[in-house]
Coordinates of C-alpha atoms and ligand atoms in Angstrom, one line a residue:
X1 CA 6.2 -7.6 -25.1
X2 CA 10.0 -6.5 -25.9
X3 CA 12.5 -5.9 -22.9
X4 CA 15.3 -3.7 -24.1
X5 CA 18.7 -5.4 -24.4
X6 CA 20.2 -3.2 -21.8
X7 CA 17.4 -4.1 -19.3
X8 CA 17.5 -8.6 -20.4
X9 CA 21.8 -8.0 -19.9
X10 CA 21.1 -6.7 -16.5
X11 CA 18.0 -9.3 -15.4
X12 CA 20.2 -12.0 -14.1
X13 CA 21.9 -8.9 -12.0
X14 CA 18.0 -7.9 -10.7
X15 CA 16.9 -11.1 -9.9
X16 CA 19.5 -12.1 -7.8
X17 CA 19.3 -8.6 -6.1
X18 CA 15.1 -9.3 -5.3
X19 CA 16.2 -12.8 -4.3
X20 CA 18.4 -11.6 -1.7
X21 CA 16.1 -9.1 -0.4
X22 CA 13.5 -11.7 -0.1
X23 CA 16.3 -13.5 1.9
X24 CA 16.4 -10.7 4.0
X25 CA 13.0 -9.0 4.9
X26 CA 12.8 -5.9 7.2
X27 CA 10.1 -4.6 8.8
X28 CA 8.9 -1.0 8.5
X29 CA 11.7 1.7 9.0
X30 CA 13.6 -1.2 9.7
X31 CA 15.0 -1.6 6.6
X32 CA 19.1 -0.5 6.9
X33 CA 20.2 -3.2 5.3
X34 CA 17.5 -3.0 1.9
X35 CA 18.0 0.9 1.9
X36 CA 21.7 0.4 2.5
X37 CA 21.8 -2.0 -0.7
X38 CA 19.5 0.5 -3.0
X39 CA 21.6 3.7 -2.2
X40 CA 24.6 2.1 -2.8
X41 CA 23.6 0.5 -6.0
X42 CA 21.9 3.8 -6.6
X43 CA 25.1 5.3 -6.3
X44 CA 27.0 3.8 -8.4
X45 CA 25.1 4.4 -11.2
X46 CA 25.5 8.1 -11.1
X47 CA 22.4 8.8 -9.4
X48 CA 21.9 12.1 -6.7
X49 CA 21.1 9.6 -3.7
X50 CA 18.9 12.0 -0.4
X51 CA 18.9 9.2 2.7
X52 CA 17.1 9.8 5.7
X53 CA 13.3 11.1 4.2
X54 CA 10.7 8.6 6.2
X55 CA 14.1 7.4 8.5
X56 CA 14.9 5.0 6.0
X57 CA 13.7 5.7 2.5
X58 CA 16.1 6.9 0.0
X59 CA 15.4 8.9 -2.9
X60 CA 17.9 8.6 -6.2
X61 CA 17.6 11.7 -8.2
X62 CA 19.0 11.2 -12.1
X63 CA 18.5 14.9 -14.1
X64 CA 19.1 14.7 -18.0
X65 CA 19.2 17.5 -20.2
X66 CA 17.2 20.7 -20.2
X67 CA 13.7 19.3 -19.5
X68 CA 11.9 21.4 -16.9
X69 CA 9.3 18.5 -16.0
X70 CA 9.7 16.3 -12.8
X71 CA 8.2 12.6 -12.2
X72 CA 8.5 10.6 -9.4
X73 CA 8.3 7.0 -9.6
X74 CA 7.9 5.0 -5.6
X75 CA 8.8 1.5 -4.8
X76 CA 8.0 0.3 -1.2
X77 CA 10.9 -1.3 0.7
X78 CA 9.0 -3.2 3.6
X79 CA 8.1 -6.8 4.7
X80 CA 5.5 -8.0 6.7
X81 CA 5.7 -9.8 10.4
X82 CA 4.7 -13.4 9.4
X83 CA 6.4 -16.0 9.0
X84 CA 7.6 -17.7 5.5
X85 CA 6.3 -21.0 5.1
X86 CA 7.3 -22.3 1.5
X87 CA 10.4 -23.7 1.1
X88 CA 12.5 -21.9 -1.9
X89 CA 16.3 -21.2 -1.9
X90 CA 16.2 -17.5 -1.2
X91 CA 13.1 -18.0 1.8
X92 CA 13.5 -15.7 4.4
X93 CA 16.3 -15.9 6.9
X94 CA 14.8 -13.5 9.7
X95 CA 12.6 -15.8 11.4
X96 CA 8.7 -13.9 11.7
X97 CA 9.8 -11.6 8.6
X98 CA 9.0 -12.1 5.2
X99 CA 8.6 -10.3 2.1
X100 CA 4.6 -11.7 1.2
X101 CA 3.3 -8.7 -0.5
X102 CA 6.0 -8.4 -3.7
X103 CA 7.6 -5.6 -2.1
X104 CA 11.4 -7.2 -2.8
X105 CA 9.9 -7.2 -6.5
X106 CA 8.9 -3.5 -6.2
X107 CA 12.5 -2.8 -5.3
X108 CA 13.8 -4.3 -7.7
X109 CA 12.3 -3.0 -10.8
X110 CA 12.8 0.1 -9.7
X111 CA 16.5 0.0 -9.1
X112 CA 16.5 -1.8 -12.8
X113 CA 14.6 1.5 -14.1
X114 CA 16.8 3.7 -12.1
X115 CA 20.6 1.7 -13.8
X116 CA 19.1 1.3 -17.5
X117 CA 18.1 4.9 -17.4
X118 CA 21.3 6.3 -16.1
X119 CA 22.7 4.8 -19.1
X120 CA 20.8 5.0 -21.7
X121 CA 19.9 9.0 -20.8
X122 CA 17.2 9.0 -23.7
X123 CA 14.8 12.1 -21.9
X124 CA 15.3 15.5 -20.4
X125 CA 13.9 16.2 -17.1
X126 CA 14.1 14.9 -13.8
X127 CA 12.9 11.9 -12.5
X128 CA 12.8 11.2 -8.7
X129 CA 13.2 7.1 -7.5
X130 CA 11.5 7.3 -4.2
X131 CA 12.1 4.0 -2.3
X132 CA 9.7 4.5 0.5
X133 CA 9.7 2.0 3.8
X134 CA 7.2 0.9 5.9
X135 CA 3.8 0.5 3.3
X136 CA 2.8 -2.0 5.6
X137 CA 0.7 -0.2 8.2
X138 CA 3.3 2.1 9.8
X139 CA 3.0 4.9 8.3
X140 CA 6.2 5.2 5.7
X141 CA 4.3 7.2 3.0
X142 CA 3.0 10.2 5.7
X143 CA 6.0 10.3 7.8
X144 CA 8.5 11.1 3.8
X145 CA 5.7 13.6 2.8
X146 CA 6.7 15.3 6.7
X147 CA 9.7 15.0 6.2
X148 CA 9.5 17.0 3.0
X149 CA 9.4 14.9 0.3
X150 CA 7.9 16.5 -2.1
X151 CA 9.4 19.9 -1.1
X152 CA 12.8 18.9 -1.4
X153 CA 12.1 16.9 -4.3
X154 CA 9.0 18.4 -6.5
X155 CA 7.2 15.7 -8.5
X156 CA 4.7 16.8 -11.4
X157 CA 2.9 13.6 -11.5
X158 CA 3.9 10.5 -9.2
X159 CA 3.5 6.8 -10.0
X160 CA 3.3 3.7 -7.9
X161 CA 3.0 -0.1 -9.1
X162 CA 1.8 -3.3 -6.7
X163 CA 1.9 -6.5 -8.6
X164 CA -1.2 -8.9 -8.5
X165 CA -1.7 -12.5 -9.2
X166 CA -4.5 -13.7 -11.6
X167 CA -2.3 -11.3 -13.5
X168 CA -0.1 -12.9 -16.1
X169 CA 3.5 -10.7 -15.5
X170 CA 3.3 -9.4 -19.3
X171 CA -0.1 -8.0 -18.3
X172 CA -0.7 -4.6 -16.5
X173 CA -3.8 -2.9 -15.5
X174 CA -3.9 1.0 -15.8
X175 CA -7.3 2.5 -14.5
X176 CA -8.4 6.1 -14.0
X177 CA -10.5 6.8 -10.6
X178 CA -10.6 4.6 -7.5
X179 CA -7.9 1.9 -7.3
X180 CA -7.7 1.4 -3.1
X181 CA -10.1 1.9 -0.4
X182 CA -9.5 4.3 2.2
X183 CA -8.2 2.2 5.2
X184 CA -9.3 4.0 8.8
X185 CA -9.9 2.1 12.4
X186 CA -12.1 2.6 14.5
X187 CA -12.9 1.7 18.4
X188 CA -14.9 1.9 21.0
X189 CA -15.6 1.0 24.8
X190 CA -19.4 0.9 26.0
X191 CA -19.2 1.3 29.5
X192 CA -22.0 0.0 31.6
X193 CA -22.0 -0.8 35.5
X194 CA -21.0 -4.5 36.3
X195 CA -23.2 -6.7 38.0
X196 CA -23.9 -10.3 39.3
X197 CA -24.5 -12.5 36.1
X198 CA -28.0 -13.3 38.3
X199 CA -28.5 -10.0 38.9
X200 CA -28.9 -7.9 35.5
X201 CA -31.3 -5.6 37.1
X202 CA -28.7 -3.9 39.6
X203 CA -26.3 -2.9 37.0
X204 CA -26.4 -2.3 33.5
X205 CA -25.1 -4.8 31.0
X206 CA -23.1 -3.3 28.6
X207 CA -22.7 -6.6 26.8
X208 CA -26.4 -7.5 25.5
X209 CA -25.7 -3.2 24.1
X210 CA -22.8 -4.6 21.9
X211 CA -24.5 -7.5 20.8
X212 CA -27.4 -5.0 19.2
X213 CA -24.7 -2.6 18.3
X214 CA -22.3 -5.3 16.0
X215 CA -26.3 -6.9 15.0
X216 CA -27.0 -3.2 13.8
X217 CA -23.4 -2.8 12.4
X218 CA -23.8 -3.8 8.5
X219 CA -27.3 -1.6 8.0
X220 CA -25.0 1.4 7.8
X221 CA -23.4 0.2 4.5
X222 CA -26.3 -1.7 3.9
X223 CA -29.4 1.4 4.4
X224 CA -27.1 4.7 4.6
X225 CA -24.3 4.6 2.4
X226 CA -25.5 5.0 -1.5
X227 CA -26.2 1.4 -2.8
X228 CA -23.9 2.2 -6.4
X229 CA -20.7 3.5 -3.6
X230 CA -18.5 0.6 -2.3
X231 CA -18.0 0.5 1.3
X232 CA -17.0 -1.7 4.3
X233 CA -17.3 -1.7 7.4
X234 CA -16.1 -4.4 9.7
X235 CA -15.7 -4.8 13.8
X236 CA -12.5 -7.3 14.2
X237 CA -11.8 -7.1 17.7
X238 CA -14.0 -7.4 20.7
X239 CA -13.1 -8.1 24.2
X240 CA -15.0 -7.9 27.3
X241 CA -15.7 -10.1 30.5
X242 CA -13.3 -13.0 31.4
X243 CA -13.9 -16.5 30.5
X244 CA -13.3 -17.9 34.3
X245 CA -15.8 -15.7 35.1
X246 CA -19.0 -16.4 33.7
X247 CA -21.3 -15.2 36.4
X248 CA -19.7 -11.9 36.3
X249 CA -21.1 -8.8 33.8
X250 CA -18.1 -6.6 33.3
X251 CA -18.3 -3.0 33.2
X252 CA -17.0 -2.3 29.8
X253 CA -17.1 -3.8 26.4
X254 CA -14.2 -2.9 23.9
X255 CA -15.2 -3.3 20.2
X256 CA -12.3 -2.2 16.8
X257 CA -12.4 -2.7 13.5
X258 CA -11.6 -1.3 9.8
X259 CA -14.1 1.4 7.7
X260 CA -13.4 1.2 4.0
X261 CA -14.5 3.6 1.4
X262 CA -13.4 5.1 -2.5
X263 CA -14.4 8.6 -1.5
X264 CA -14.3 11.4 0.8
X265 CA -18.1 11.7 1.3
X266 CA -18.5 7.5 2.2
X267 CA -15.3 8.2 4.0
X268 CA -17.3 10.8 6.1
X269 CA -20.4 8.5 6.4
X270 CA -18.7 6.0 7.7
X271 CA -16.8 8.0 10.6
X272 CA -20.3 9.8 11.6
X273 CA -23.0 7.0 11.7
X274 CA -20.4 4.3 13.2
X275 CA -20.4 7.1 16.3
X276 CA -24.4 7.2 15.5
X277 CA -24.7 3.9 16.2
X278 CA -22.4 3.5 19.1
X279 CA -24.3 6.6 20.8
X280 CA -27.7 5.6 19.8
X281 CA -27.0 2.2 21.9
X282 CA -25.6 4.2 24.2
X283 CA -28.7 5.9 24.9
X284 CA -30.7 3.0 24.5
X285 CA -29.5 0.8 27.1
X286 CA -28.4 3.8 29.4
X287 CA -25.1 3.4 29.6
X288 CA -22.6 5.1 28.1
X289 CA -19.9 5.1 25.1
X290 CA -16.5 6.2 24.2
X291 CA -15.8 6.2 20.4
X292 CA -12.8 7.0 18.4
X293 CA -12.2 7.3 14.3
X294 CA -8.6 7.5 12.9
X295 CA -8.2 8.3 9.5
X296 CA -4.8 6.3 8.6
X297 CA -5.1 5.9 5.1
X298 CA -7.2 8.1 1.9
X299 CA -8.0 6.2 -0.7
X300 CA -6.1 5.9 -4.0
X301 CA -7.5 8.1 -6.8
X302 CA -5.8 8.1 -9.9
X303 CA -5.9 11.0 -12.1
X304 CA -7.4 11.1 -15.2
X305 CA -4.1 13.0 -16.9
X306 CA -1.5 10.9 -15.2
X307 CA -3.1 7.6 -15.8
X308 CA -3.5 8.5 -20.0
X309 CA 0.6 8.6 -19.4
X310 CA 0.9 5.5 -17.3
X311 CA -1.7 4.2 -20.0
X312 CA 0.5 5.4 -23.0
X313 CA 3.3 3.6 -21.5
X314 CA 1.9 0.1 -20.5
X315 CA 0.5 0.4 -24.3
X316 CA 3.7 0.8 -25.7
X317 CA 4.9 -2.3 -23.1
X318 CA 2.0 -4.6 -22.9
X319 CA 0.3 -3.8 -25.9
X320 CA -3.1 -5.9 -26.3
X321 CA -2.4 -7.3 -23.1
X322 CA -3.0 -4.0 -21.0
X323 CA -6.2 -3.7 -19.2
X324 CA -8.4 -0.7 -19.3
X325 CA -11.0 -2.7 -16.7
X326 CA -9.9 -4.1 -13.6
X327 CA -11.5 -3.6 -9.9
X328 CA -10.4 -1.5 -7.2
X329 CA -9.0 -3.7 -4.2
X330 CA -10.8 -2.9 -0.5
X331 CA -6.5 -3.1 0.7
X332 CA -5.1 0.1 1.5
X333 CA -2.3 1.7 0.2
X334 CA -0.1 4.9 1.9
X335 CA 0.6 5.8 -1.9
X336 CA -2.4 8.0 -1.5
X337 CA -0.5 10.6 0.6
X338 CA 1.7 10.7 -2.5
X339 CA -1.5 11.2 -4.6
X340 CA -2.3 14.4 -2.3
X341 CA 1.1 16.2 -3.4
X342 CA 1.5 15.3 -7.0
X343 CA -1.3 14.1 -9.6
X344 CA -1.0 10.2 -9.4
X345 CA -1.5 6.9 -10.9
X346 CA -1.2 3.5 -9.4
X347 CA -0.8 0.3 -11.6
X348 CA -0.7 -3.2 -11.6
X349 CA 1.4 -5.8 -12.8
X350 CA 0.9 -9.4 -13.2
X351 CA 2.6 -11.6 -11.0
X352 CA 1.1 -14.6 -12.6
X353 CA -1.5 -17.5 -11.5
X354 CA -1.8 -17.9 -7.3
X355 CA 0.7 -20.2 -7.1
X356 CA -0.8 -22.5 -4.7
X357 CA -3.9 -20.0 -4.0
X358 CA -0.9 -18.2 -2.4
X359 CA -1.8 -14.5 -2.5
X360 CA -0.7 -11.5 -1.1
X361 CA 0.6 -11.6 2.8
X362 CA -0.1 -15.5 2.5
X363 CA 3.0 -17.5 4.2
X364 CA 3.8 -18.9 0.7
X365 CA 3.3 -15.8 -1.4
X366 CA 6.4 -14.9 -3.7
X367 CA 7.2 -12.5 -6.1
X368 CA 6.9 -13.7 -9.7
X369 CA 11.0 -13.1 -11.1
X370 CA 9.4 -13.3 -14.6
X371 CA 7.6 -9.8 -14.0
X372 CA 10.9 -8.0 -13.7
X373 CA 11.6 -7.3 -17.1
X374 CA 8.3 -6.2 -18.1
X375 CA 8.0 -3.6 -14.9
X376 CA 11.3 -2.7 -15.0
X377 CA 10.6 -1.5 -18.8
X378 CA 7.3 0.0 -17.7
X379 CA 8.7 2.3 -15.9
X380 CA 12.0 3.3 -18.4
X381 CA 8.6 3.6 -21.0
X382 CA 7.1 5.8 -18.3
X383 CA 9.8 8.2 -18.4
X384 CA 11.2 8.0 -21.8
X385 CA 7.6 9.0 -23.3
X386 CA 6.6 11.2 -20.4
X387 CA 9.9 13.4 -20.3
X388 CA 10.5 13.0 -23.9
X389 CA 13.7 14.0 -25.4
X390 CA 12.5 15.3 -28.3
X391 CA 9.5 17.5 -26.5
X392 CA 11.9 20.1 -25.4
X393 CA 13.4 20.6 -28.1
Ligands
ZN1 ZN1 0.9 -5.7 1.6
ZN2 ZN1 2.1 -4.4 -1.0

């Protein structure tokens, strides 16, 4: 592992910059101050800053030479709503805030990618440093790609990083295909006719259909979805009757949850025979069912193409200590509307041992400082092969 000089001068700079962002977490298109901070910095490093794309992403543009090719490289921005529960120095000062998925990190190594190569200018092309908000659920990824993202700013390939524990931060995995499940809800009210709890017979008991239908639940990844095709589907929220009243059947019975797939096709299943199922009880115990799939989230694929690059470069980084093997997560990512518009690759970098068994969105999780060297010189590696100086010529 060697970090260039430029990048080790500039680390005390970096951490103190992630450090204060993980002071200071904001929420999904919350974040004026964090965006604020990056164009500014962004700025003065002679970068083309565009504010505005997803509300309050910023996207630094730094052109060299003649190079025709475009990259884009995306860090997300966002905390989570939880509270910090670790003491440290730098813990969050925005009570019910904190940054527990790395995302100050992200930040971070980016901006450090973005200073060293504005002045060490060693490619010709274009590389776009999109700093995306709101990862976390609302949307951030969807909402820049509307606002015309990639038309303002077209990206040949596009490249996104998370780190992960269990990970030591000089190690990075770069895999082609699958990397993050689809992430969709789903919901739906079965509504029957409330009755006298000592009176089934004069109603129709739309609680005894949910039971079958969550007992039935787990047979559609277990008997319909192809056995060698990871899938999930989970109900997380039910709600029906009231607890005071336990000799009243209600009418309806409101059941959500989560459907997790790698591919369009399972994607598909799972939409169709969740509705199957909820229909089928429907029928069964004559009452009837309203049932709702949203699609929030595609999986992330990575292409074969981009991740050889992304490979090349964690090679050059992380030599032996780059992983070809590594399994997809079942988390979600909103990288994967960035993956519809450009070919993609999404990689991981160590964050070290679970400090603690603290993982991501734990109360305690923190991102490692000793991974910002080695991303931060992904990423210049990433650009320096990928638009390389001497290709053009
Ligand atoms: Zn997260
Ligand atoms: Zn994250």
């Amino acid at each position: 592992m060697r970090v260039p000089d430029g990048i080790t001068n500039d680390l005390p700079f970096l951490t103190e910059f992630r450090r204060d962002l993980h002071a200071h977490p904001e929420l999904g298109f919350e974040e004026v101050r964090t965006s604020d901070l990056v164009a500014k910095l962004l700025e003065e490093a002679g970068l083309k800053i565009h504010r505005g794309l997803g509300k309050t992403g910023v996207v630094g543009t730094l052109q060299i030479g003649n190079g025709t090719r475009s990259i884009g490289l995306r860090a997300d921005m966002d905390a989570l709503a939880m509270p910090e529960l670790a003491e440290r120095p730098y813990k969050s000062k925005e009570a019910g805030k904190m940054h527990a998925c790395g995302h100050d990190g992200h930040t971070a190594m980016l901006l450090g990618a973005a200073r060293h190569l504005a002045r060490t200018r060693n490619f010709s092309g274009t590389v776009h440093f999109i700093f995306q908000p709101a990862e976390e659920g609302r949307g951030g990824a969807k909402r820049m790609v509307e606002d015309g993202l990639f038309r303002l700013f077209p990206c040949d390939a596009v490249y996104g990083l998370h780190n992960m524990p269990g990970l030591a931060p000089d190690e990075m995995a770069v895999v082609a295909g699958p990397q993050l499940a689809s992430s969709d809800s789903w919901r739906l009210t079965f509504r029957g006719v409330g009755t006298h709890g000592a009176k089934p017979h004069l109603g129709r008991d739309p609680v005894t259909a949910a039971g079958t239908f969550l007992a039935s639940l787990q047979s559609i990844v277990g008997r319909v979805v192809d056995p060698l095709q990871p899938a999930v589907v989970s109900a997380c929220s039910v709600r029906a009757g009231d607890p005071k009243a336990l000799n009243v059947i209600p009418d309806t019975v409101e059941i959500g949850g989560t459907a997790r797939a790698y591919t369009p096709h399972v994607r598909d299943q799972l939409e169709e025979e969740i509705g199957r199922l909820a229909r089928g009880t429907a029928e069964m115990y004559g009452i009837k069912v309203d049932y709702a799939f949203e699609r929030r989230i595609p999986p992330v694929v990575n292409d074969a193409g981009a991740s050889e690059r992304a490979l090349s470069a964690a090679r050059a980084v992380f030599g032996e200590k780059t992983r070809t093997q590594f399994p997809p997560s079942t988390a979600g990512d909103d990288f994967a509307f960035f993956g519809l518009e450009a070919p993609g690759c999404y990689v991981w970098l160590g964050n070290g041992p679970a400090v603690d068994g603290a993982l991501h969105h734990n109360t305690a999780y923190d991102f490692n400082d000793d991974a910002i060297g080695p991303g931060t010189t992904f990423w210049t590696t990433l650009v320096e092969q990928e638009l390389s100086a001497s290709a053009g010529l």
